[in-house]
Every structure is written in structure tokens, then in C-alpha cells.
Coordinates of C-alpha atoms in Angstrom, one line a residue:
X15 CA 169.4 -206.2 -111.6
X16 CA 172.5 -208.1 -112.6
X17 CA 175.9 -208.1 -114.2
X18 CA 176.4 -208.7 -117.8
X19 CA 179.3 -209.3 -120.1
X20 CA 180.2 -210.5 -123.5
X21 CA 182.9 -211.0 -126.3
X22 CA 182.2 -211.3 -129.9
X23 CA 184.6 -211.9 -132.7
X24 CA 184.8 -212.9 -136.3
X25 CA 187.6 -215.1 -135.6
X26 CA 187.1 -218.4 -133.7
X27 CA 188.9 -219.0 -130.7
X28 CA 189.2 -221.6 -127.8
X29 CA 190.1 -218.9 -125.5
X30 CA 186.8 -217.3 -125.3
X31 CA 185.7 -219.5 -122.3
X32 CA 188.9 -218.1 -120.2
X33 CA 188.3 -214.6 -121.0
X34 CA 184.5 -214.7 -120.4
X35 CA 185.1 -216.4 -117.0
X36 CA 187.4 -213.6 -115.9
X37 CA 184.9 -211.1 -116.8
X38 CA 182.1 -212.9 -114.9
X39 CA 184.4 -213.1 -111.9
X40 CA 184.9 -209.3 -112.0
X41 CA 181.1 -209.0 -111.9
X42 CA 180.3 -211.5 -109.1
X43 CA 179.3 -208.8 -106.5
X44 CA 176.6 -207.7 -108.8
X45 CA 174.8 -211.2 -108.9
X46 CA 175.2 -213.2 -105.7
X47 CA 172.3 -215.6 -106.5
X48 CA 173.3 -217.2 -109.8
X49 CA 175.5 -217.1 -112.8
X50 CA 175.7 -218.4 -116.2
X51 CA 177.8 -218.5 -119.3
X52 CA 176.9 -219.1 -123.0
X53 CA 179.3 -220.0 -125.7
X54 CA 178.0 -220.0 -129.2
X55 CA 178.2 -223.3 -131.4
X56 CA 180.3 -225.2 -128.8
X57 CA 181.1 -227.8 -131.3
X58 CA 183.0 -225.6 -133.8
X59 CA 182.7 -221.9 -134.7
X60 CA 182.9 -220.0 -131.3
X61 CA 182.3 -216.4 -132.2
X62 CA 180.5 -215.3 -129.2
X63 CA 180.5 -215.7 -125.5
X64 CA 178.0 -214.2 -123.0
X65 CA 178.0 -214.1 -119.2
X66 CA 175.5 -213.3 -116.6
X67 CA 175.5 -212.7 -112.7
X68 CA 172.0 -212.6 -111.2
X69 CA 170.6 -210.8 -108.4
X70 CA 167.0 -212.5 -108.3
X71 CA 164.2 -210.1 -108.0
X72 CA 161.6 -211.4 -110.4
X73 CA 160.7 -215.1 -110.7
X74 CA 163.2 -216.4 -108.1
X75 CA 163.3 -219.9 -109.5
X76 CA 165.8 -221.5 -111.8
X77 CA 163.6 -220.5 -114.9
X78 CA 165.1 -217.1 -114.6
X79 CA 168.6 -218.3 -115.2
X80 CA 170.7 -216.3 -117.7
X81 CA 172.0 -216.3 -120.4
X82 CA 168.5 -217.2 -121.6
X83 CA 167.9 -218.7 -125.1
X84 CA 164.8 -219.2 -127.2
X85 CA 163.3 -222.8 -127.5
X86 CA 165.1 -223.1 -131.0
X87 CA 168.5 -221.8 -129.7
X88 CA 168.6 -219.0 -132.2
X89 CA 168.5 -216.0 -129.7
X90 CA 170.3 -215.6 -126.5
X91 CA 170.1 -212.7 -124.1
X92 CA 172.1 -211.4 -121.0
X93 CA 170.1 -208.7 -119.4
X94 CA 170.7 -206.4 -116.5
X95 CA 167.8 -204.2 -115.2
X96 CA 164.1 -204.2 -114.6
X97 CA 161.2 -203.9 -117.2
X98 CA 158.4 -202.6 -115.2
X99 CA 155.7 -202.9 -117.8
X100 CA 156.6 -206.5 -118.5
X101 CA 153.3 -207.9 -117.2
X102 CA 151.3 -205.6 -119.7
X103 CA 153.7 -206.7 -122.4
X104 CA 153.3 -210.4 -121.5
X105 CA 149.5 -210.3 -121.7
X106 CA 149.7 -208.6 -125.2
X107 CA 152.2 -211.2 -126.4
X108 CA 150.1 -214.0 -125.0
X109 CA 147.2 -212.7 -126.9
X110 CA 149.3 -213.0 -129.9
X111 CA 150.1 -216.6 -129.4
X112 CA 153.3 -216.5 -127.4
X113 CA 154.0 -219.2 -125.0
X114 CA 156.3 -218.5 -121.8
X115 CA 158.6 -220.8 -119.9
X116 CA 159.0 -218.2 -117.0
X117 CA 157.6 -215.2 -115.0
X118 CA 160.6 -213.0 -115.9
X119 CA 160.9 -209.8 -117.8
X120 CA 164.1 -211.2 -119.2
X121 CA 161.8 -213.4 -121.5
X122 CA 159.5 -210.7 -122.5
X123 CA 162.6 -208.8 -124.2
X124 CA 163.6 -212.0 -125.9
X125 CA 160.2 -212.4 -127.4
X126 CA 159.9 -208.8 -128.4
X127 CA 163.0 -208.9 -130.3
X128 CA 162.0 -212.0 -132.1
X129 CA 159.0 -210.0 -133.2
X130 CA 160.2 -206.4 -133.5
X131 CA 163.9 -206.5 -133.8
X132 CA 165.7 -203.4 -132.8
X133 CA 162.3 -201.6 -132.3
X134 CA 161.8 -203.7 -129.2
X135 CA 163.4 -200.9 -127.0
X136 CA 160.6 -198.6 -127.8
X137 CA 158.2 -201.0 -126.0
X138 CA 160.1 -201.1 -122.8
X139 CA 159.6 -199.2 -119.6
X140 CA 162.4 -199.4 -117.2
X141 CA 166.1 -199.7 -116.6
X142 CA 168.2 -201.8 -118.8
X143 CA 171.5 -202.9 -120.6
X144 CA 171.2 -206.1 -122.7
X145 CA 172.7 -208.0 -125.3
X146 CA 170.8 -210.4 -127.7
X147 CA 173.0 -212.8 -129.7
X148 CA 171.5 -214.3 -132.9
X149 CA 173.2 -217.6 -133.5
X150 CA 171.8 -218.0 -137.1
X151 CA 172.7 -214.5 -138.4
X152 CA 175.9 -214.1 -136.3
X153 CA 174.8 -210.7 -135.1
X154 CA 174.4 -209.1 -131.7
X155 CA 172.1 -206.3 -130.6
X156 CA 173.0 -204.4 -127.4
X157 CA 171.0 -201.6 -125.9
X158 CA 170.9 -199.2 -122.9
X159 CA 167.9 -197.5 -121.4
X160 CA 166.7 -193.9 -122.5
X161 CA 168.0 -192.1 -119.5
X162 CA 171.1 -194.1 -118.5
X163 CA 170.2 -195.7 -115.4
X164 CA 172.1 -199.0 -116.2
X165 CA 175.6 -198.7 -117.5
X166 CA 177.1 -200.4 -120.4
X167 CA 180.9 -200.1 -121.3
X168 CA 182.5 -201.6 -124.5
X169 CA 185.7 -201.9 -126.4
X170 CA 185.7 -202.5 -130.3
X171 CA 189.0 -203.2 -132.1
X172 CA 190.1 -205.4 -135.0
X173 CA 186.4 -206.8 -135.4
X174 CA 186.3 -208.0 -131.8
X175 CA 183.7 -206.4 -129.4
X176 CA 184.0 -206.8 -125.6
X177 CA 181.2 -205.3 -123.4
X178 CA 180.3 -205.3 -119.7
X179 CA 178.2 -203.6 -116.9
X180 CA 181.3 -202.3 -115.4
X181 CA 184.6 -201.0 -116.8
X182 CA 186.6 -203.3 -114.4
X183 CA 185.0 -206.4 -116.3
X184 CA 186.0 -205.0 -119.6
X185 CA 189.6 -204.6 -118.3
X186 CA 189.4 -208.1 -116.8
X187 CA 189.0 -209.7 -120.2
X188 CA 192.7 -209.2 -120.8
X189 CA 192.0 -208.1 -124.4
X190 CA 192.0 -204.1 -124.4
X191 CA 195.3 -202.6 -123.8
X192 CA 195.4 -200.5 -120.5
X193 CA 196.3 -196.9 -121.5
X194 CA 195.1 -193.8 -119.8
X195 CA 192.5 -191.6 -121.7
X196 CA 193.5 -188.2 -121.2
X197 CA 190.3 -186.8 -122.5
X198 CA 188.5 -188.7 -119.9
X199 CA 190.8 -187.5 -117.3
X200 CA 190.3 -184.0 -118.3
X201 CA 186.5 -184.5 -118.1
X202 CA 186.9 -186.0 -114.6
X203 CA 189.2 -183.2 -113.2
X204 CA 186.8 -180.5 -114.6
X205 CA 183.5 -182.0 -113.6
X206 CA 184.1 -184.6 -110.8
X207 CA 183.0 -187.6 -112.9
X208 CA 184.0 -189.1 -116.3
X209 CA 181.6 -187.7 -118.9
X210 CA 180.2 -190.3 -121.3
X211 CA 181.0 -191.7 -123.8
X212 CA 184.6 -191.4 -122.3
X213 CA 186.1 -193.7 -119.7
X214 CA 189.4 -193.3 -118.1
X215 CA 190.8 -196.2 -120.3
X216 CA 191.7 -195.2 -123.8
X217 CA 189.5 -196.9 -126.6
X218 CA 187.0 -198.2 -123.9
X219 CA 183.8 -196.3 -124.2
X220 CA 180.6 -195.9 -122.3
X221 CA 177.5 -196.6 -124.5
X222 CA 175.5 -193.4 -124.3
X223 CA 172.0 -193.4 -122.7
X224 CA 169.2 -193.9 -125.3
X225 CA 171.5 -195.6 -127.7
X226 CA 171.9 -199.1 -129.1
X227 CA 174.7 -201.0 -130.8
X228 CA 174.5 -203.6 -133.8
X229 CA 177.5 -205.7 -134.4
X230 CA 177.5 -207.9 -137.6
X231 CA 180.7 -209.4 -139.2
X232 CA 183.1 -207.4 -136.9
X233 CA 181.5 -204.1 -137.9
X234 CA 179.6 -202.0 -135.3
X235 CA 176.7 -199.5 -135.8
X236 CA 175.5 -197.1 -133.2
X237 CA 172.1 -195.4 -133.1
X238 CA 170.4 -193.1 -130.7
X239 CA 166.7 -194.2 -130.5
X240 CA 165.4 -191.7 -127.7
X241 CA 166.0 -188.1 -126.7
X242 CA 164.3 -185.7 -124.2
X243 CA 161.8 -183.3 -125.8
X244 CA 160.9 -180.2 -123.7
X245 CA 158.4 -178.8 -126.2
X246 CA 155.8 -177.0 -124.1
X247 CA 151.9 -177.7 -124.2
X248 CA 149.1 -175.3 -123.2
X249 CA 148.0 -176.5 -119.7
X250 CA 146.6 -175.0 -116.7
X251 CA 148.4 -175.0 -113.2
X252 CA 145.7 -177.2 -111.8
X253 CA 146.0 -179.8 -114.7
X254 CA 149.8 -179.7 -114.4
X255 CA 149.4 -180.7 -110.8
X256 CA 147.2 -183.5 -111.7
X257 CA 149.5 -184.7 -114.5
X258 CA 152.5 -184.7 -112.1
X259 CA 150.7 -186.5 -109.4
X260 CA 149.3 -189.3 -111.8
X261 CA 152.6 -189.7 -113.6
X262 CA 154.6 -190.3 -110.3
X263 CA 152.1 -192.4 -108.6
X264 CA 152.0 -194.6 -111.6
X265 CA 155.8 -194.8 -111.9
X266 CA 155.9 -195.7 -108.1
X267 CA 153.3 -198.3 -108.7
X268 CA 155.4 -199.8 -111.3
X269 CA 158.6 -199.6 -109.3
X270 CA 157.1 -201.6 -106.7
X271 CA 156.7 -204.7 -108.7
X272 CA 158.9 -207.3 -107.3
X273 CA 159.0 -210.9 -105.8
X274 CA 160.9 -209.5 -102.8
X275 CA 160.2 -206.7 -100.5
X276 CA 160.8 -203.0 -101.5
X277 CA 162.1 -200.5 -99.3
X278 CA 162.9 -196.7 -99.5
X279 CA 165.9 -194.7 -98.9
X280 CA 164.5 -191.6 -96.9
X281 CA 166.7 -188.6 -96.5
X282 CA 164.1 -186.2 -95.1
X283 CA 164.1 -184.1 -98.2
X284 CA 161.1 -183.4 -100.6
X285 CA 161.8 -186.1 -103.3
X286 CA 162.1 -189.3 -101.1
X287 CA 159.3 -188.0 -98.9
X288 CA 157.0 -187.7 -101.9
X289 CA 157.8 -191.4 -102.9
X290 CA 156.9 -192.5 -99.3
X291 CA 153.7 -190.5 -99.3
X292 CA 152.5 -191.9 -102.6
X293 CA 153.8 -195.3 -101.8
X294 CA 151.7 -195.3 -98.5
X295 CA 148.6 -194.7 -100.8
X296 CA 149.6 -197.5 -103.1
X297 CA 150.5 -200.3 -100.7
X298 CA 148.6 -201.6 -97.7
X299 CA 151.6 -203.2 -96.1
X300 CA 154.0 -201.3 -93.8
X301 CA 157.0 -199.7 -95.7
X302 CA 160.5 -200.0 -94.4
X303 CA 162.6 -197.0 -94.9
X304 CA 166.5 -196.4 -94.5
X305 CA 168.7 -193.4 -93.8
X306 CA 172.1 -192.5 -92.4
X307 CA 172.7 -189.7 -89.9
X308 CA 175.5 -187.8 -88.2
X309 CA 176.1 -186.7 -84.7
X310 CA 176.5 -183.1 -85.5
X311 CA 173.4 -181.1 -86.1
X312 CA 174.7 -179.2 -89.1
X313 CA 175.2 -182.4 -91.1
X314 CA 172.4 -184.4 -89.7
X315 CA 168.9 -184.9 -91.6
X316 CA 168.4 -188.0 -89.7
X317 CA 165.8 -186.3 -87.3
X318 CA 163.7 -185.2 -90.3
X319 CA 163.9 -188.6 -91.9
X320 CA 162.7 -190.3 -88.7
X321 CA 160.0 -187.7 -88.3
X322 CA 158.7 -188.4 -91.9
X323 CA 158.9 -192.0 -91.4
X324 CA 156.6 -191.8 -88.1
X325 CA 154.4 -189.5 -90.0
X326 CA 153.6 -192.1 -92.6
X327 CA 153.7 -195.1 -90.4
X328 CA 156.8 -196.6 -91.9
X329 CA 159.3 -198.7 -90.2
X330 CA 162.4 -196.8 -90.1
X331 CA 166.1 -197.9 -89.8
X332 CA 168.7 -195.3 -89.1
X333 CA 172.4 -195.8 -88.9
X334 CA 174.6 -193.1 -87.5
X335 CA 178.0 -192.5 -89.4
X336 CA 181.0 -191.1 -87.4
X337 CA 184.6 -190.6 -88.7
X338 CA 185.6 -194.0 -87.0
X339 CA 183.1 -196.1 -89.0
X340 CA 183.8 -194.1 -92.2
X341 CA 187.5 -194.9 -92.0
X342 CA 186.7 -198.5 -91.4
X343 CA 184.8 -199.0 -94.5
X344 CA 186.9 -196.7 -96.7
X345 CA 189.1 -199.4 -98.0
X346 CA 186.0 -201.3 -99.2
X347 CA 184.6 -198.3 -100.8
X348 CA 187.8 -197.5 -102.5
X349 CA 187.8 -201.2 -103.8
X350 CA 184.3 -200.8 -105.1
X351 CA 185.0 -197.8 -107.2
X352 CA 184.6 -198.6 -111.0
X353 CA 185.8 -195.2 -112.0
X354 CA 186.9 -192.2 -110.0
X355 CA 184.1 -189.9 -108.7
X356 CA 183.7 -187.3 -105.9
X357 CA 180.4 -188.9 -104.9
X358 CA 179.1 -192.2 -104.0
X359 CA 180.2 -192.7 -100.4
X360 CA 176.8 -192.0 -99.2
X361 CA 175.1 -194.3 -101.4
X362 CA 177.8 -196.9 -100.4
X363 CA 176.7 -196.5 -96.5
X364 CA 173.0 -196.5 -96.9
X365 CA 173.1 -199.3 -99.3
X366 CA 175.2 -201.3 -96.7
X367 CA 172.4 -200.4 -94.1
X368 CA 169.7 -201.7 -96.3
X369 CA 171.7 -204.8 -97.3
X370 CA 172.4 -205.6 -93.6
X371 CA 168.8 -205.4 -92.8
X372 CA 168.0 -208.0 -95.5
X373 CA 166.7 -205.7 -98.4
X374 CA 167.3 -206.4 -102.1
X375 CA 165.4 -203.6 -103.6
X376 CA 165.1 -200.0 -102.6
X377 CA 163.6 -196.8 -104.1
X378 CA 165.4 -193.6 -104.2
X379 CA 164.3 -190.0 -104.8
X380 CA 167.1 -189.4 -107.2
X381 CA 166.1 -187.2 -110.3
X382 CA 163.4 -185.2 -108.5
X383 CA 165.8 -182.1 -108.3
X384 CA 166.8 -182.4 -112.2
X385 CA 163.1 -182.4 -113.3
X386 CA 161.4 -180.0 -110.9
X387 CA 164.2 -177.5 -110.5
X388 CA 165.5 -178.2 -107.0
X389 CA 169.2 -177.1 -107.6
X390 CA 170.5 -173.6 -107.2
X391 CA 171.9 -174.0 -110.8
X392 CA 168.3 -173.1 -112.0
X393 CA 168.6 -169.6 -110.7
X394 CA 172.5 -169.2 -111.0
X395 CA 173.1 -170.3 -114.5
X396 CA 170.6 -168.2 -116.2
X397 CA 171.9 -165.4 -114.2
X398 CA 175.5 -166.1 -115.2
X399 CA 174.3 -166.2 -118.9
X400 CA 172.7 -162.8 -118.6
X401 CA 175.9 -161.0 -117.2
X402 CA 178.1 -163.0 -119.6
X403 CA 176.4 -161.9 -122.7
X404 CA 176.5 -158.3 -121.6
X405 CA 180.3 -158.6 -121.0
X406 CA 180.7 -160.6 -124.2
X407 CA 179.6 -157.3 -126.1
X408 CA 182.7 -155.7 -124.5
X409 CA 185.5 -158.3 -124.9
X410 CA 188.2 -156.1 -123.7
X411 CA 186.3 -155.6 -120.3
X412 CA 185.6 -159.5 -120.1
X413 CA 189.2 -160.4 -120.8
X414 CA 190.6 -157.6 -118.3
X415 CA 188.1 -159.0 -115.7
X416 CA 189.2 -162.6 -116.3
X417 CA 192.9 -161.7 -116.0
X418 CA 192.2 -159.6 -112.9
X419 CA 190.4 -162.5 -111.1
X420 CA 193.4 -164.7 -111.6
X421 CA 195.6 -162.1 -109.9
X422 CA 193.1 -161.0 -107.1
X423 CA 193.1 -164.5 -105.4
X424 CA 194.2 -168.0 -106.4
X425 CA 191.0 -169.8 -105.3
X426 CA 189.1 -172.6 -107.0
X427 CA 185.9 -170.5 -107.5
X428 CA 187.9 -167.4 -109.0
X429 CA 189.9 -169.6 -111.3
X430 CA 186.5 -171.3 -112.8
X431 CA 184.8 -167.9 -113.2
X432 CA 187.9 -166.7 -115.2
X433 CA 187.4 -169.6 -117.4
X434 CA 183.8 -168.6 -118.1
X435 CA 184.7 -165.1 -118.8
X436 CA 187.6 -166.1 -121.3
X437 CA 185.0 -168.0 -123.6
X438 CA 181.9 -167.1 -125.3
X439 CA 179.0 -167.5 -122.8
X440 CA 177.1 -170.6 -123.5
X441 CA 174.9 -172.7 -121.2
X442 CA 177.4 -175.6 -121.2
X443 CA 180.3 -173.1 -120.1
X444 CA 178.1 -171.5 -117.4
X445 CA 177.1 -175.0 -116.2
X446 CA 180.7 -176.2 -116.2
X447 CA 181.6 -173.2 -114.1
X448 CA 178.8 -173.8 -111.6
X449 CA 179.4 -177.6 -111.2
X450 CA 183.1 -177.5 -111.9
X451 CA 185.9 -179.0 -109.8
X452 CA 189.2 -177.7 -111.5
X453 CA 189.4 -175.0 -114.1
X454 CA 190.6 -175.6 -117.7
X455 CA 194.4 -174.4 -117.0
X456 CA 194.3 -176.3 -113.7
X457 CA 193.1 -179.6 -115.1
X458 CA 195.9 -179.2 -117.9
X459 CA 198.6 -178.7 -115.3
X460 CA 197.6 -181.8 -113.1
X461 CA 197.5 -184.1 -116.3
X462 CA 200.7 -182.8 -117.5
X463 CA 202.1 -183.5 -113.9
X464 CA 200.6 -186.8 -113.7
X465 CA 201.5 -188.2 -117.1
X466 CA 204.6 -186.1 -117.8
X467 CA 203.0 -185.4 -121.3
X468 CA 202.3 -182.1 -123.1
X469 CA 198.5 -182.8 -123.3
X470 CA 196.6 -179.6 -124.4
X471 CA 193.0 -180.1 -125.0
X472 CA 191.1 -177.5 -126.9
X473 CA 189.9 -174.8 -124.6
X474 CA 186.9 -174.4 -126.5
X475 CA 183.8 -175.4 -124.3
X476 CA 180.7 -177.3 -125.6
X477 CA 178.6 -174.9 -127.6
X478 CA 175.4 -176.0 -126.0
X479 CA 172.7 -173.4 -126.6
X480 CA 169.2 -174.4 -127.6
X481 CA 167.1 -171.2 -128.1
X482 CA 164.1 -173.5 -128.8
X483 CA 163.6 -174.2 -125.1
X484 CA 163.8 -171.8 -122.1
X485 CA 166.9 -171.1 -120.0
X486 CA 165.7 -173.1 -117.2
X487 CA 164.8 -176.1 -119.5
X488 CA 168.3 -175.9 -120.8
X489 CA 169.6 -176.1 -117.3
X490 CA 167.3 -179.2 -116.5
X491 CA 168.7 -180.9 -119.8
X492 CA 172.1 -180.2 -118.7
X493 CA 171.5 -181.5 -115.1
X494 CA 169.8 -184.6 -116.4
X495 CA 172.4 -185.4 -119.0
X496 CA 175.6 -184.5 -117.1
X497 CA 175.5 -184.5 -113.2
X498 CA 172.5 -186.9 -112.8
X499 CA 173.7 -189.5 -115.7
X500 CA 177.5 -189.3 -115.2
X501 CA 177.7 -189.0 -111.5
X502 CA 174.6 -189.8 -109.6
X503 CA 173.1 -192.7 -111.5
X504 CA 176.5 -194.2 -112.1
X505 CA 177.5 -193.9 -108.5
X506 CA 174.0 -195.3 -107.5
X507 CA 174.5 -198.3 -109.5
X508 CA 178.1 -199.3 -108.6
X509 CA 177.7 -198.6 -104.9
X510 CA 174.3 -200.4 -104.5
X511 CA 175.4 -203.3 -106.6
X512 CA 178.4 -203.7 -104.3
X513 CA 176.0 -204.6 -101.6
X514 CA 173.8 -206.9 -103.8
X515 CA 171.1 -204.2 -103.6
X516 CA 168.9 -203.1 -106.6
X517 CA 168.3 -199.3 -106.4
X518 CA 165.2 -198.1 -108.4
X519 CA 164.6 -194.5 -109.3
X520 CA 160.8 -193.7 -109.9
X521 CA 161.7 -190.1 -110.8
X522 CA 163.9 -191.3 -113.7
X523 CA 161.3 -193.0 -115.7
X524 CA 160.9 -192.4 -119.4
X525 CA 157.1 -192.3 -119.3
X526 CA 157.1 -189.9 -116.4
X527 CA 159.5 -187.6 -117.9
X528 CA 157.9 -187.6 -121.2
X529 CA 154.7 -186.6 -119.5
X530 CA 156.0 -183.7 -117.3
X531 CA 158.6 -182.4 -119.8
X532 CA 155.9 -180.8 -121.7
X533 CA 154.8 -178.8 -118.6
X534 CA 156.0 -175.2 -119.3
X535 CA 159.2 -174.5 -117.5
X536 CA 157.7 -171.6 -115.5
X537 CA 155.4 -174.2 -113.8
X538 CA 157.5 -177.3 -113.7
X539 CA 160.9 -175.4 -112.6
X540 CA 159.4 -172.9 -110.2
X541 CA 161.7 -172.3 -107.4
X542 CA 161.7 -174.6 -104.4
X543 CA 159.9 -177.4 -106.5
X544 CA 156.5 -175.7 -106.0
X545 CA 154.8 -177.9 -108.7
X546 CA 155.8 -181.1 -107.1
X547 CA 154.9 -180.2 -103.6
X548 CA 151.4 -178.6 -104.8
X549 CA 151.0 -182.0 -106.6
X550 CA 151.4 -184.0 -103.3
X551 CA 150.1 -182.0 -100.5
X552 CA 150.4 -185.1 -98.2
X553 CA 154.2 -184.0 -97.9
X554 CA 154.4 -182.2 -94.6
X555 CA 155.0 -178.3 -94.4
X556 CA 158.1 -179.0 -92.1
X557 CA 159.6 -181.0 -95.0
X558 CA 158.6 -178.5 -97.7
X559 CA 159.7 -175.4 -95.8
X560 CA 163.2 -176.7 -94.7
X561 CA 166.1 -174.9 -96.4
X562 CA 167.5 -176.8 -99.3
X563 CA 171.0 -178.4 -98.8
X564 CA 172.7 -181.2 -100.6
X565 CA 173.2 -184.2 -98.9
X566 CA 176.9 -184.7 -98.0
X567 CA 179.4 -186.1 -95.4
X568 CA 181.6 -183.8 -93.3
X569 CA 184.7 -184.8 -95.4
X570 CA 186.6 -181.6 -94.9
X571 CA 186.9 -182.2 -91.0
X572 CA 187.6 -186.0 -91.6
X573 CA 190.3 -185.5 -93.9
X574 CA 192.0 -183.4 -91.5
X575 CA 191.7 -186.0 -88.8
X576 CA 191.2 -189.9 -89.3
X577 CA 191.2 -189.7 -93.0
X578 CA 194.7 -187.9 -93.4
X579 CA 196.6 -191.1 -94.5
X580 CA 194.6 -191.4 -97.6
X581 CA 194.6 -187.6 -98.4
X582 CA 198.2 -186.6 -98.4
X583 CA 201.2 -186.6 -100.9
X584 CA 198.8 -185.9 -104.0
X585 CA 201.6 -184.8 -106.1
X586 CA 200.1 -181.9 -108.0
X587 CA 201.6 -178.5 -108.8
X588 CA 201.8 -176.4 -105.7
X589 CA 200.0 -173.5 -107.3
X590 CA 196.8 -175.2 -107.5
X591 CA 194.7 -174.6 -104.6
X592 CA 193.1 -177.2 -102.7
X593 CA 190.8 -174.9 -100.8
X594 CA 187.6 -177.3 -101.2
X595 CA 187.2 -180.7 -99.7
X596 CA 185.9 -182.0 -103.1
X597 CA 189.3 -181.1 -104.8
X598 CA 191.4 -183.0 -102.4
X599 CA 188.8 -185.9 -102.4
X600 CA 188.9 -186.0 -106.1
X601 CA 192.6 -186.3 -106.6
X602 CA 192.9 -188.9 -103.7
X603 CA 190.3 -191.1 -105.3
X604 CA 192.1 -190.7 -108.7
X605 CA 195.4 -191.6 -107.2
X606 CA 194.0 -194.7 -105.6
X607 CA 192.2 -195.7 -108.8
X608 CA 195.2 -195.3 -111.1
X609 CA 197.2 -197.6 -108.7
X610 CA 194.4 -200.0 -108.5
X611 CA 194.5 -200.5 -112.4
X612 CA 198.3 -200.4 -112.7
X613 CA 198.5 -196.9 -114.3

């Protein structure tokens, strides 16, 4: 895992070197082990510049240096991520006569592109964002992995393309104008993260998961090469359990491929314990696990994590987080944020623990809830849709109820429910209500207060309804493409990379998801993740039977004590209630980020 950046232009420029060095500097935290810059046709026509910062995981030698070029110098790649099936691909390519100079997965991508062109992405199993420059044709191919584990941001204007692993690096190039993107801001205020393809900077976009870009003569083409398919198959429950176990075990085996030790983030929940259970079966060496804990029992899952580690014979490291420690690292956390988010502090802290104990690679249970129905949304949203459709047949009743809610109590929850009732019932609107932060009208009021503009986005919500799949599959699709991708994966990438740590997610694996997505939803998404726990009976009952609760920090109490300096004077309309900790947190993070980028 690393940091990548690039600048492409049809106009020659001697300033490319300065711009790309600034971008590389903004990504230095992502690659503490090595760095490199490539400038095309140094003797004359400089049309491309590529940069790389390296966190060495595979082939720790100088042979893994990037940007990496083919022997003839035609193709040059800068790559961030891991290709887990690279050894299989390497054997296949060697049988076809290819000769390799390194033991890296980077060189595999380069060779595949030489042979297959843009179709190379269909062969790759892993997490990735990469760019390949063709010096002969003066073209560039840029791709992001199917599920959006690795980020890629870009700005395209006047035939110039700037791209990087983080938004801050695109800004650091000095080429895009820095103006606030109000659509991205609206998305952040209503969901707690900036939804792709938006960013908070106008005209800088996030390349959507499962898409590639092709730059040629200043023109940019975008193509979606992968999307999720929930078409069900005929399968028995017993066979479904076998399928899940085999798919997850294979994924974990691939995710352990590394030339440095691999640890596990252990929360005491089902997903991370499932990874530990199967990893114990896969490897003979003692595993290292890491978690954070709290002094107060109502917040602390550390006891269960320690108990699970002992149960499977892992060496466990726990760090107890209190308000004093949290406040001491808060400035560093704020400086690490690439885009505002209401999440990420937990990953920042546990990544620091792993880093301080010498780890460079860790596995996380992220993704298990989205695939196996671990959230309350899988019950709540279909129920909301049921009632919403009934009320929609009585529009006057629905509108009256929506209006009544606004008068009965000015609370965050009632305001979002009113939003739902004021619009045609769709799974997207129900999901937005369930996961929402501020309501539509509240978000507009905040934007207008912050920007002194008359910004009025369309109140119409996304019309996502796919009657070809079941209601719970629709929720799963929304969780995978919204909450997981825009918030959990993005925060995990940024906060782990702050500590030079590669975070791998075995549940978020294309091959695994393609395999289990065909299991009918009444099995795969049965309440309490019954299919997953039945597939891995090694998970102890005291893990399986514990009440489900999301992992979070005691922010509400902290913001009223030691954190107070950071969370006052938020400058929003007084009529907007801040009755939830995440509302105050989201505004404070936004305020800091805007000051940080000079907006």
C-alpha cells in the first residue's frame, strides 16, 4: 500500500517537476520506505509526471521501486494497493514466456496491461488504484478496484489531468482552483461523509469504485467495468454454509500474503472473531491481535476481545483510551483528515497501537455487516418502506403527518422522518433517513449560513428501487455502496496510512462477494448474521450471543468536558438542534477542515 500521484497534459511544461514534487510531499505519510518520480521524455516533450511513495510489503528490495517501467521504457506504472492473486498470475505469465525482474505484484499489473490492455483489471483480485503511462502512444490508463477499497481523486480541465490517492495531494499540485463544492457539502451534511463521485472541492472528483479512466490527447473516457449482482441461485442451507466458509477462508489466506508480519484488529464482535478463527486454521504461527478499550463498561468491548484472543491463542495488545489521551491526539487526527467525516477516530487510534507495536499490515472485519445483514437497517428500512407505501396512497395524510412532526418536536430524528414522508417512498430515501445526520432543510440552512449563498439543491432524493432483488438485498447494496464505501473504507484508508499501516479487508473481496451474493437473501441476510456464524462454528457462543452494538467512542460526554474547546462556536442557525453527538462532531470537523484548506 502506497501513495500515487500524476499530472498529464497535452502542453509541454518545465513546471511539471515542481508540481509533482509538491504532490509527492503531500503523500509522504503513505510511503515512509521509498519514493520516486517519473517524468516522460525528459529530453524534450514533457507531457506526464508520475509520483510514488512506498510502504514496502512485497519484495522489500530496491526491485520494488516505483514508478516502475517496462524494459523498453514504453509503459510506466504507479500503483497503490495489493494484488492477492499475483503469484497465480505470475505463474501463468511465466508459462507464456514472460520474464520478471522483481517479486512484486506491481510488475504483474504492468505485464498484464502489455498483454490485455484495459481488460487487465478483470484478472486482478485485490485492492488497487493505479495509473499506467504509455510513452509511445501518449496515453494513460487509470483504474480503481471494484469495491472502492483504495481511493483515487482527479481533476480534469483544459486537457490537463491531475490525480492522486488523496484529495490533499491533488490540491497540493497548485493546479485546481480551490472552491467549495456545495453538492458535496450537502451530501456530507445529510450522510456524514462526502458521497462519491463528489468531493468538497469543486471540479475535483472521486473515481467511482469499479471504474477506469483513459486519457488520450487531453480527452478523458470513463467506463464502469464491474458491478454487484444479487441474482439468486438454488442452494440448500448446508451448501450455502459450505460456500461461505470456503469463500472467506480462501480470502483470508490470500490476505495473509505478505513479506512482513500480518496482525488482526480484534473488536470482540462476530466479524473480526471469524477472521481470527479461520486465520488460526490457516497459519501455524502465533497471531497478533490489537484492540482499544475504555474504562467505562458501557463502552468497553476490550474484555471480549481479550477473551477471544486467549481462546484462539493469539498474542493480544490492548490500549485503553481515555479522554486525556483522546484530546492529546485530537490535533494529529484533525490534521490527518483528507475530507470531513463523522467516523475515523477509532481507526486512527487502533492503527497507532498496531504501528507502535511494529506492525505494517493488519486485517479488519470491515464489510461483514454489509454482506451478512448485521445492521438494524436490514429490518428497519424494509419496515419503513412498507409504511411509506401505505401512507403514499393517502398523500394528504402523509403530508399532514410530516407537517405535524415538525411542530411536535424539533429533534434530529423527527426532522429526518418528516423528510421521508414528504417524498415518494424509495429505498434510497428510507436509507437516507435511517443513516442521516441533518435533514434536507437543515442541510440547506447550514450551507446558506456558511456560504452566504442561496444554494437550493433539488429536494428529490435518489430514485433507487430495484424490484429485481429483494428488499434486504436492496439494503445490502445501499450499505455496500454508501456507508461502507464513502465512510468506512475511506476513513480506514486515510487513518491507517497516517501511521504507515496497510489495512486489509478480507470480507470486502470481489471473489468472495461474487460467490456469496448469489445466496438467496433469506439465508445470507438472516437476522444476527446466522449464516456467517453457522458457517464458522468455531466462533464462541459468548461472541455470537452478545447484543449487537456499533463500535464508537463516548464522544457525547467528552465533548462536554475536555473536548469543549474544539466543539464550541459552530456558527449554525440556532433553530437546528444539536441533540446528537454526531451532529456537533460533524460540524466541528467541517469547520476545522474548511480552515485547513483555506475556505
